[in-house]
Amino acid sequence: MCAEQSSVLLSDTSLPCSYFSGCGNPSVFLPEGLPGHLILADLSLVDGEESCVYFAGNSLGLQPRKVKTYLDEELDKWARTGVHGHFNGERPWALADECILDLMTELVGAKRHEVALMNGLTVNLHLQMLSFFKPTPRRYKILLEARAFPSDHYAVESQLRLHGLDVEKCMLMIKPREGEETLRIEDILAVIEKEGDSIAVILFSGVQYYTGQLFDIPRITKTGQEKGCFVGFDLAHAVGNVELHLHDWGVDFACWCSYKYLNSGAGGLAGAYIHEKHSQSIKPVLIGWWGHEFKTRFLMENKLQLSEGINGFRLSNPPILLVCALQASLEVFGQTTMKALRRKSVLLTGYLEYLIKHYYNEDKTNPEKPFVKIITPSRIEERGCQLTLSFSLPIKSVFKELEKRGVACDMREPNALRVAPVPLYNSFHDVHRFIEILGSAITSSKQAANNTALSGSY
């Protein structure tokens, strides 16, 4: 990437407007561009000509401009050619996922034969766990963070029950220290050292969905493997957010969705990875037609010739409409690098952190002043773009006031607001506007709380 392109990524517009469509920031397709088109926006509180502030890319990324074009192309091909679309055109349906595989492997730091695009995240996690979790009388535990995303938690519970194991004894969950919100790497490694001989699989998030904490993937992997454990990661909040080097780090397996930072649309096509060192030893438990070697797949002899590694885990032909959306997004990432995006992200989130602390820090000399606490670690090595905030005021009130003012972010129970300035399409101006709007939202929330208190005193 040339210097001129690199400098663009550090400006207010991260990529040429041809990749995303929208209003205000020309690089993004904001919801109709204007705050008034956000369902809960109040036009009496916002300028209807200004774009909304979209800080919800950690939940659902924005739509790349080319998505509709690619979808229309395939719908048109279906209408014109019918069954012949399977092996014809720029995007043959039977091979469509493989056409964009190199773009995905670049993002996760893997080799082409280590990655497959298939299914949804939890389906892929189950398929991988069926093969990696083989409990013995000596190794029968699974280690994960205590507040893992529900899908991961339920997947682990069900895998344990499938083997007839006691969930209470075999599901080892590590919690933050008393009074702390995030996990310390030394505590994670200490648990692995202490319990490792009985742990079969370690399953962690790459980035913790609630706190925004970026875990030290290489150290967790190395320590776990030294104790004889398989180590896997759910990268839903990491891929497209932080730099990943799965192959070089030696991670055993990983899976991820593509609709958050990868912008493929709700329920988009997921990804799965298995390191090449397991290509001969780890086999799928559940097998489908698409796991059969391509060169003999269509002979229909029902004599399995299983593809090696992750490709043997593929079950069915790729869903072409989901491939189209993912392709449109991956091509945007292909115009830059994760190193460049991460560099902008560090500055963007650092700017947000600085302004929050400057304006909304707790003031012990003024106990009446509302304040905001940042849950996410302050060290840049321990976070992606997301900051998770808690408030001295009722969180639901603050969230509603932000929505009224054209801000799209994300509230999570019990008391967190997740704010994600995404470097691919958010700007420093977005951060500044958010801080100004946050002040107005806090003022309104405080007034509402005072009114409630007054009415309750009568």
Protein backbone atom coordinates (compact mmCIF):
# COMPACT_ATOMS: atom_id res chain seq x y z
CA MET A 1 0.00 0.00 0.00
CA CYS A 2 1.46 3.39 -0.99
CA ALA A 3 2.03 6.24 1.47
CA GLU A 4 -0.84 8.27 0.03
CA GLN A 5 -3.31 5.42 0.59
CA SER A 6 -1.96 4.88 4.09
CA SER A 7 -2.49 8.50 5.03
CA VAL A 8 -6.12 8.31 3.93
CA LEU A 9 -6.75 5.67 6.59
CA LEU A 10 -5.75 8.12 9.30
CA SER A 11 -8.02 10.88 8.04
CA ASP A 12 -11.74 11.28 8.62
CA THR A 13 -12.61 9.20 5.58
CA SER A 14 -11.03 5.76 5.72
CA LEU A 15 -11.78 4.44 2.24
CA PRO A 16 -12.97 5.82 -1.11
CA CYS A 17 -16.71 6.46 -1.22
CA SER A 18 -17.09 3.89 -3.99
CA TYR A 19 -16.94 1.12 -1.38
CA PHE A 20 -19.70 2.29 0.94
CA SER A 21 -22.63 4.53 0.15
CA GLY A 22 -24.19 7.04 2.47
CA CYS A 23 -24.70 10.56 3.62
CA GLY A 24 -22.48 12.73 5.84
CA ASN A 25 -19.43 10.47 5.89
CA PRO A 26 -19.28 9.39 2.22
CA SER A 27 -17.59 6.08 3.07
CA VAL A 28 -20.53 4.53 4.89
CA PHE A 29 -24.09 3.49 4.27
CA LEU A 30 -25.71 4.92 7.38
CA PRO A 31 -29.37 4.02 8.00
CA GLU A 32 -30.83 6.29 5.31
CA GLY A 33 -27.99 8.62 6.27
CA LEU A 34 -30.01 10.79 8.65
CA PRO A 35 -30.88 10.61 12.36
CA GLY A 36 -34.56 10.86 11.50
CA HIS A 37 -34.42 7.47 9.84
CA LEU A 38 -33.17 5.77 12.98
CA ILE A 39 -36.34 4.28 14.43
CA LEU A 40 -36.15 5.97 17.82
CA ALA A 41 -34.60 9.31 16.82
CA ASP A 42 -36.46 12.45 17.90
CA LEU A 43 -36.31 15.12 15.19
CA SER A 44 -37.01 17.82 17.74
CA LEU A 45 -33.58 17.07 19.25
CA VAL A 46 -31.45 16.58 16.13
CA ASP A 47 -30.57 18.29 12.89
CA GLY A 48 -32.40 16.27 10.26
CA GLU A 49 -29.72 17.13 7.70
CA GLU A 50 -26.86 15.64 9.72
CA SER A 51 -25.79 12.01 9.56
CA CYS A 52 -26.29 9.77 12.54
CA VAL A 53 -23.40 8.61 14.72
CA TYR A 54 -23.11 4.88 14.12
CA PHE A 55 -21.04 3.22 16.85
CA ALA A 56 -22.72 -0.19 16.69
CA GLY A 57 -20.37 -1.96 14.28
CA ASN A 58 -19.47 -4.40 17.06
CA SER A 59 -23.06 -5.65 16.82
CA LEU A 60 -23.86 -5.20 13.12
CA GLY A 61 -21.55 -3.64 10.59
CA LEU A 62 -22.71 -1.23 7.91
CA GLN A 63 -23.61 -2.32 4.40
CA PRO A 64 -20.91 -2.08 1.71
CA ARG A 65 -22.06 -0.35 -1.45
CA LYS A 66 -21.50 -3.37 -3.71
CA VAL A 67 -23.71 -5.79 -1.76
CA LYS A 68 -26.85 -4.99 -3.72
CA THR A 69 -24.98 -5.09 -7.03
CA TYR A 70 -23.60 -8.57 -6.33
CA LEU A 71 -26.94 -9.87 -5.08
CA ASP A 72 -28.68 -8.54 -8.18
CA GLU A 73 -26.06 -10.20 -10.39
CA GLU A 74 -26.71 -13.63 -8.88
CA LEU A 75 -30.48 -13.25 -8.86
CA ASP A 76 -30.31 -12.25 -12.50
CA LYS A 77 -28.01 -15.20 -13.31
CA TRP A 78 -30.43 -17.57 -11.58
CA ALA A 79 -33.32 -16.16 -13.60
CA ARG A 80 -31.41 -16.37 -16.89
CA THR A 81 -29.41 -19.59 -16.54
CA GLY A 82 -31.03 -21.72 -13.86
CA VAL A 83 -28.95 -24.75 -12.91
CA HIS A 84 -26.06 -23.69 -15.17
CA GLY A 85 -25.14 -21.05 -12.59
CA HIS A 86 -23.44 -23.71 -10.47
CA PHE A 87 -20.30 -23.74 -12.60
CA ASN A 88 -20.55 -20.62 -14.77
CA GLY A 89 -20.04 -16.90 -14.37
CA GLU A 90 -17.66 -14.82 -12.28
CA ARG A 91 -19.07 -16.37 -9.11
CA PRO A 92 -19.90 -20.06 -9.80
CA TRP A 93 -22.29 -21.08 -7.05
CA ALA A 94 -20.60 -24.39 -6.30
CA LEU A 95 -17.25 -22.65 -5.82
CA ALA A 96 -18.29 -19.20 -4.66
CA ASP A 97 -16.91 -19.45 -1.13
CA GLU A 98 -13.52 -20.52 -2.43
CA CYS A 99 -13.43 -17.48 -4.72
CA ILE A 100 -13.15 -15.17 -1.69
CA LEU A 101 -11.14 -17.42 0.62
CA ASP A 102 -7.81 -15.64 0.13
CA LEU A 103 -9.32 -12.35 1.29
CA MET A 104 -10.51 -14.00 4.51
CA THR A 105 -7.28 -15.86 5.23
CA GLU A 106 -5.42 -12.56 5.03
CA LEU A 107 -7.60 -11.10 7.78
CA VAL A 108 -7.08 -13.99 10.22
CA GLY A 109 -3.44 -14.74 9.43
CA ALA A 110 -3.94 -18.28 8.19
CA LYS A 111 -3.11 -20.43 5.19
CA ARG A 112 -5.74 -21.03 2.55
CA HIS A 113 -6.21 -24.72 3.42
CA GLU A 114 -6.71 -23.84 7.10
CA VAL A 115 -9.90 -21.80 6.59
CA ALA A 116 -13.42 -22.60 5.40
CA LEU A 117 -16.40 -20.29 4.95
CA MET A 118 -19.51 -22.13 6.06
CA ASN A 119 -22.53 -22.25 8.36
CA GLY A 120 -22.99 -19.95 11.35
CA LEU A 121 -20.52 -19.46 14.19
CA THR A 122 -22.16 -21.79 16.71
CA VAL A 123 -22.67 -24.56 14.16
CA ASN A 124 -18.97 -24.38 13.35
CA LEU A 125 -18.05 -24.33 17.03
CA HIS A 126 -20.08 -27.49 17.65
CA LEU A 127 -18.50 -29.25 14.67
CA GLN A 128 -15.03 -28.36 15.92
CA MET A 129 -15.73 -29.24 19.54
CA LEU A 130 -17.02 -32.66 18.50
CA SER A 131 -13.57 -33.37 17.10
CA PHE A 132 -11.31 -31.57 19.57
CA PHE A 133 -13.12 -32.39 22.80
CA LYS A 134 -12.46 -36.06 23.43
CA PRO A 135 -12.67 -36.39 27.22
CA THR A 136 -10.74 -39.06 29.07
CA PRO A 137 -10.77 -40.00 32.77
CA ARG A 138 -7.73 -37.72 33.15
CA ARG A 139 -8.68 -34.85 30.79
CA TYR A 140 -12.34 -33.94 30.87
CA LYS A 141 -12.66 -30.19 31.58
CA ILE A 142 -13.28 -27.21 29.30
CA LEU A 143 -11.94 -23.81 30.38
CA LEU A 144 -13.69 -20.59 29.34
CA GLU A 145 -14.31 -17.11 30.71
CA ALA A 146 -17.16 -16.86 33.23
CA ARG A 147 -19.15 -14.35 31.22
CA ALA A 148 -18.63 -15.84 27.78
CA PHE A 149 -21.13 -15.03 25.07
CA PRO A 150 -24.26 -17.18 25.65
CA SER A 151 -23.77 -19.19 22.45
CA ASP A 152 -20.30 -20.28 23.58
CA HIS A 153 -21.52 -21.02 27.09
CA TYR A 154 -24.43 -23.14 25.85
CA ALA A 155 -22.25 -24.91 23.29
CA VAL A 156 -19.81 -25.96 26.01
CA GLU A 157 -22.61 -27.06 28.33
CA SER A 158 -24.20 -29.18 25.62
CA GLN A 159 -20.89 -30.74 24.56
CA LEU A 160 -20.28 -31.81 28.14
CA ARG A 161 -23.77 -33.27 28.45
CA LEU A 162 -23.32 -35.08 25.14
CA HIS A 163 -20.46 -36.99 26.76
CA GLY A 164 -22.48 -37.64 29.92
CA LEU A 165 -20.31 -35.34 32.01
CA ASP A 166 -21.25 -33.23 35.04
CA VAL A 167 -21.37 -29.61 33.89
CA GLU A 168 -20.63 -28.26 37.38
CA LYS A 169 -17.43 -30.28 37.66
CA CYS A 170 -16.23 -30.11 34.06
CA MET A 171 -17.05 -26.55 32.99
CA LEU A 172 -14.20 -24.52 34.45
CA MET A 173 -14.99 -20.80 34.35
CA ILE A 174 -12.51 -18.11 35.27
CA LYS A 175 -13.82 -14.89 36.83
CA PRO A 176 -12.20 -11.47 37.32
CA ARG A 177 -10.82 -10.69 40.75
CA GLU A 178 -13.18 -9.27 43.32
CA GLY A 179 -13.99 -5.66 42.43
CA GLU A 180 -12.55 -5.93 38.93
CA GLU A 181 -14.35 -6.11 35.59
CA THR A 182 -11.76 -7.79 33.35
CA LEU A 183 -9.47 -10.80 33.57
CA ARG A 184 -5.77 -10.50 34.27
CA ILE A 185 -3.55 -12.49 31.93
CA GLU A 186 -1.50 -13.75 34.90
CA ASP A 187 -4.67 -15.18 36.46
CA ILE A 188 -5.66 -16.94 33.22
CA LEU A 189 -2.21 -18.47 32.86
CA ALA A 190 -2.16 -19.46 36.54
CA VAL A 191 -5.43 -21.39 36.17
CA ILE A 192 -4.05 -23.17 33.10
CA GLU A 193 -0.88 -24.10 34.99
CA LYS A 194 -2.84 -25.33 37.99
CA GLU A 195 -5.68 -27.17 36.22
CA GLY A 196 -4.08 -27.89 32.84
CA ASP A 197 -3.53 -31.59 33.38
CA SER A 198 -7.29 -32.08 33.63
CA ILE A 199 -8.28 -29.59 30.89
CA ALA A 200 -9.03 -31.06 27.47
CA VAL A 201 -9.99 -27.82 25.68
CA ILE A 202 -9.49 -24.12 26.37
CA LEU A 203 -12.10 -21.98 24.63
CA PHE A 204 -11.76 -18.22 24.93
CA SER A 205 -12.98 -15.15 23.11
CA GLY A 206 -10.46 -13.22 21.07
CA VAL A 207 -12.16 -10.02 22.23
CA GLN A 208 -14.64 -10.34 25.09
CA TYR A 209 -18.03 -9.19 23.80
CA TYR A 210 -19.15 -7.43 27.01
CA THR A 211 -16.00 -5.76 28.32
CA GLY A 212 -14.17 -5.30 25.01
CA GLN A 213 -11.04 -6.90 26.49
CA LEU A 214 -8.57 -8.27 23.93
CA PHE A 215 -7.07 -11.48 25.27
CA ASP A 216 -3.44 -12.41 24.74
CA ILE A 217 -4.11 -15.15 22.19
CA PRO A 218 -0.49 -16.27 21.65
CA ARG A 219 0.33 -16.56 25.37
CA ILE A 220 -2.89 -18.39 26.20
CA THR A 221 -2.28 -20.73 23.27
CA LYS A 222 1.34 -21.43 24.18
CA THR A 223 0.63 -22.02 27.87
CA GLY A 224 -2.37 -24.25 27.17
CA GLN A 225 -0.55 -26.37 24.62
CA GLU A 226 2.44 -26.79 26.94
CA LYS A 227 -0.01 -28.40 29.39
CA GLY A 228 -1.35 -30.69 26.68
CA CYS A 229 -4.62 -28.82 26.03
CA PHE A 230 -6.22 -27.97 22.71
CA VAL A 231 -6.75 -24.20 22.49
CA GLY A 232 -9.52 -22.59 20.46
CA PHE A 233 -10.99 -19.10 20.11
CA ASP A 234 -14.29 -17.48 19.25
CA LEU A 235 -13.16 -14.53 17.14
CA ALA A 236 -16.56 -12.92 16.55
CA HIS A 237 -15.42 -9.61 18.06
CA ALA A 238 -11.80 -9.89 16.95
CA VAL A 239 -11.83 -10.54 13.20
CA GLY A 240 -11.81 -7.27 11.29
CA ASN A 241 -11.13 -5.47 14.57
CA VAL A 242 -7.58 -6.46 15.55
CA GLU A 243 -4.60 -8.07 13.85
CA LEU A 244 -4.67 -11.87 13.93
CA HIS A 245 -1.93 -14.40 13.14
CA LEU A 246 -3.63 -17.71 13.82
CA HIS A 247 -1.16 -19.89 11.95
CA ASP A 248 1.97 -18.30 13.39
CA TRP A 249 0.51 -18.35 16.89
CA GLY A 250 -0.23 -22.07 16.52
CA VAL A 251 -3.89 -21.75 17.55
CA ASP A 252 -5.51 -25.18 17.25
CA PHE A 253 -8.94 -24.05 16.07
CA ALA A 254 -11.09 -20.93 15.79
CA CYS A 255 -14.43 -19.78 14.47
CA TRP A 256 -16.07 -16.42 13.82
CA CYS A 257 -19.13 -14.72 12.40
CA SER A 258 -18.91 -12.11 9.65
CA TYR A 259 -21.69 -9.63 10.34
CA LYS A 260 -20.00 -7.48 12.99
CA TYR A 261 -16.72 -5.89 11.92
CA LEU A 262 -16.80 -7.82 8.62
CA ASN A 263 -20.07 -6.15 7.52
CA SER A 264 -21.67 -9.13 5.73
CA GLY A 265 -25.21 -8.54 7.02
CA ALA A 266 -27.25 -10.14 9.80
CA GLY A 267 -26.69 -13.89 9.98
CA GLY A 268 -23.92 -13.73 7.38
CA LEU A 269 -21.67 -16.61 6.38
CA ALA A 270 -19.29 -17.65 9.17
CA GLY A 271 -15.68 -18.79 9.10
CA ALA A 272 -13.78 -21.67 10.69
CA TYR A 273 -10.08 -22.46 11.06
CA ILE A 274 -8.06 -25.53 11.99
CA HIS A 275 -4.26 -25.38 12.03
CA GLU A 276 -2.56 -27.47 9.36
CA LYS A 277 -0.72 -29.49 12.01
CA HIS A 278 -4.03 -31.26 12.64
CA SER A 279 -4.82 -32.00 8.98
CA GLN A 280 -4.17 -35.73 9.38
CA SER A 281 -5.10 -36.29 13.02
CA ILE A 282 -8.32 -34.31 13.53
CA LYS A 283 -11.29 -35.60 11.53
CA PRO A 284 -14.92 -34.43 11.49
CA VAL A 285 -17.44 -36.45 13.48
CA LEU A 286 -20.34 -35.30 11.31
CA ILE A 287 -19.76 -35.51 7.57
CA GLY A 288 -21.56 -34.01 4.59
CA TRP A 289 -21.19 -34.17 0.82
CA TRP A 290 -19.11 -31.00 0.64
CA GLY A 291 -16.43 -32.57 2.86
CA HIS A 292 -15.66 -35.02 0.05
CA GLU A 293 -12.68 -34.18 -2.20
CA PHE A 294 -13.80 -31.94 -5.06
CA LYS A 295 -12.14 -33.98 -7.82
CA THR A 296 -14.39 -37.00 -7.14
CA ARG A 297 -17.32 -35.33 -5.37
CA PHE A 298 -19.64 -35.49 -8.35
CA LEU A 299 -18.96 -39.15 -9.23
CA MET A 300 -21.65 -39.92 -6.62
CA GLU A 301 -20.07 -43.27 -5.70
CA ASN A 302 -20.72 -42.88 -1.96
CA LYS A 303 -17.13 -43.88 -1.23
CA LEU A 304 -15.86 -41.10 0.98
CA GLN A 305 -12.63 -39.39 0.04
CA LEU A 306 -12.46 -36.91 2.89
CA SER A 307 -10.78 -33.57 2.33
CA GLU A 308 -7.97 -32.83 4.75
CA GLY A 309 -8.22 -30.39 7.61
CA ILE A 310 -11.03 -27.88 7.90
CA ASN A 311 -12.28 -28.64 4.37
CA GLY A 312 -13.39 -32.05 5.55
CA PHE A 313 -15.76 -30.29 7.97
CA ARG A 314 -17.74 -28.63 5.18
CA LEU A 315 -21.26 -30.03 4.97
CA SER A 316 -23.14 -28.37 2.14
CA ASN A 317 -22.76 -26.13 -0.89
CA PRO A 318 -22.18 -22.44 -0.11
CA PRO A 319 -25.23 -20.13 0.12
CA ILE A 320 -24.55 -17.84 -2.81
CA LEU A 321 -26.51 -14.83 -1.54
CA LEU A 322 -24.53 -14.83 1.71
CA VAL A 323 -21.30 -15.19 -0.25
CA CYS A 324 -22.20 -12.07 -2.26
CA ALA A 325 -22.55 -9.90 0.84
CA LEU A 326 -19.34 -11.23 2.35
CA GLN A 327 -17.44 -10.71 -0.90
CA ALA A 328 -18.51 -7.07 -1.06
CA SER A 329 -17.10 -6.48 2.40
CA LEU A 330 -13.91 -8.50 2.06
CA GLU A 331 -13.05 -6.57 -1.09
CA VAL A 332 -13.11 -3.39 0.98
CA PHE A 333 -10.66 -4.91 3.45
CA GLY A 334 -8.59 -6.00 0.46
CA GLN A 335 -7.97 -2.33 -0.35
CA THR A 336 -6.07 -1.82 2.90
CA THR A 337 -4.41 -3.87 5.65
CA MET A 338 -5.36 -4.73 9.21
CA LYS A 339 -2.10 -3.10 10.32
CA ALA A 340 -3.21 0.23 8.85
CA LEU A 341 -6.74 -0.10 10.22
CA ARG A 342 -5.44 -1.04 13.64
CA ARG A 343 -3.18 2.00 13.65
CA LYS A 344 -6.15 4.27 13.02
CA SER A 345 -8.23 2.31 15.56
CA VAL A 346 -5.72 2.89 18.34
CA LEU A 347 -5.91 6.65 17.72
CA LEU A 348 -9.68 6.71 17.27
CA THR A 349 -10.50 4.76 20.44
CA GLY A 350 -7.75 6.58 22.32
CA TYR A 351 -9.37 9.88 21.37
CA LEU A 352 -12.74 8.63 22.61
CA GLU A 353 -11.17 7.45 25.87
CA TYR A 354 -9.40 10.77 26.39
CA LEU A 355 -12.57 12.83 25.88
CA ILE A 356 -14.68 10.64 28.16
CA LYS A 357 -12.12 10.90 30.94
CA HIS A 358 -11.71 14.63 30.38
CA TYR A 359 -15.41 15.49 30.51
CA TYR A 360 -17.12 12.71 32.41
CA ASN A 361 -14.66 11.36 34.97
CA GLU A 362 -15.84 10.95 38.56
CA ASP A 363 -15.27 14.10 40.61
CA LYS A 364 -14.96 13.24 44.30
CA THR A 365 -15.31 16.91 45.19
CA ASN A 366 -18.63 17.12 43.34
CA PRO A 367 -20.68 14.01 44.18
CA GLU A 368 -23.71 15.40 42.33
CA LYS A 369 -21.89 15.36 38.99
CA PRO A 370 -22.83 12.34 36.84
CA PHE A 371 -19.84 10.30 35.73
CA VAL A 372 -18.87 7.61 33.26
CA LYS A 373 -16.61 4.67 34.04
CA ILE A 374 -14.71 2.84 31.31
CA ILE A 375 -14.78 -0.92 31.90
CA THR A 376 -12.53 -1.81 28.96
CA PRO A 377 -8.78 -2.00 29.70
CA SER A 378 -6.85 1.20 29.00
CA ARG A 379 -3.78 -0.56 27.57
CA ILE A 380 -4.08 -0.65 23.80
CA GLU A 381 -2.68 -4.20 23.74
CA GLU A 382 -5.71 -5.31 25.75
CA ARG A 383 -8.55 -3.87 23.69
CA GLY A 384 -9.88 -3.48 20.16
CA CYS A 385 -11.95 -0.51 19.04
CA GLN A 386 -14.81 -0.99 21.52
CA LEU A 387 -15.11 0.82 24.83
CA THR A 388 -17.63 -0.48 27.34
CA LEU A 389 -19.04 2.23 29.58
CA SER A 390 -20.99 2.21 32.82
CA PHE A 391 -22.81 5.24 34.25
CA SER A 392 -23.67 6.68 37.62
CA LEU A 393 -27.11 7.35 36.12
CA PRO A 394 -29.60 4.64 35.09
CA ILE A 395 -28.14 3.07 31.94
CA LYS A 396 -31.48 2.64 30.16
CA SER A 397 -32.24 6.32 30.46
CA VAL A 398 -28.88 7.36 29.01
CA PHE A 399 -29.24 4.85 26.17
CA LYS A 400 -32.71 6.11 25.24
CA GLU A 401 -31.55 9.72 25.26
CA LEU A 402 -28.66 8.82 22.94
CA GLU A 403 -31.05 7.06 20.57
CA LYS A 404 -33.31 10.10 20.50
CA ARG A 405 -30.32 12.17 19.41
CA GLY A 406 -29.39 9.95 16.48
CA VAL A 407 -26.70 7.79 18.09
CA ALA A 408 -26.62 4.07 17.33
CA CYS A 409 -24.73 2.13 19.98
CA ASP A 410 -25.46 -0.93 22.04
CA MET A 411 -26.74 -1.50 25.58
CA ARG A 412 -26.04 -4.78 27.37
CA GLU A 413 -27.45 -5.89 30.68
CA PRO A 414 -26.83 -5.36 33.48
CA ASN A 415 -25.20 -1.93 33.17
CA ALA A 416 -23.07 -1.47 30.08
CA LEU A 417 -23.09 0.71 27.00
CA ARG A 418 -20.87 -0.65 24.23
CA VAL A 419 -19.46 2.05 21.97
CA ALA A 420 -17.40 1.00 18.95
CA PRO A 421 -15.75 3.59 16.68
CA VAL A 422 -14.89 1.30 13.76
CA PRO A 423 -11.76 2.44 11.89
CA LEU A 424 -13.04 1.23 8.53
CA TYR A 425 -15.79 3.86 8.39
CA ASN A 426 -15.93 5.96 11.56
CA SER A 427 -14.09 9.25 11.90
CA PHE A 428 -12.59 11.44 14.59
CA HIS A 429 -15.43 13.87 13.91
CA ASP A 430 -17.88 11.07 14.80
CA VAL A 431 -16.12 10.69 18.15
CA HIS A 432 -16.27 14.42 18.84
CA ARG A 433 -19.97 14.55 17.97
CA PHE A 434 -20.68 11.54 20.17
CA ILE A 435 -19.05 13.23 23.16
CA GLU A 436 -21.15 16.37 22.64
CA ILE A 437 -24.34 14.34 22.28
CA LEU A 438 -23.43 12.24 25.33
CA GLY A 439 -23.31 15.42 27.41
CA SER A 440 -26.83 16.33 26.34
CA ALA A 441 -28.06 12.79 26.99
CA ILE A 442 -26.54 12.76 30.48
CA THR A 443 -28.08 16.14 31.31
CA SER A 444 -31.54 14.92 30.25
CA SER A 445 -31.12 11.65 32.14
CA LYS A 446 -30.07 13.47 35.30
CA GLN A 447 -33.07 15.79 35.03
CA ALA A 448 -35.38 12.81 34.59
CA ALA A 449 -33.84 11.10 37.62
CA ASN A 450 -34.27 14.28 39.69
CA ASN A 451 -37.90 14.63 38.61
CA THR A 452 -38.57 11.00 39.55
CA ALA A 453 -36.99 11.55 42.94
CA LEU A 454 -39.06 14.71 43.53
CA SER A 455 -42.31 13.04 42.52
CA GLY A 456 -41.55 10.14 44.82
CA SER A 457 -41.09 12.46 47.80
CA TYR A 458 -44.67 13.76 47.70
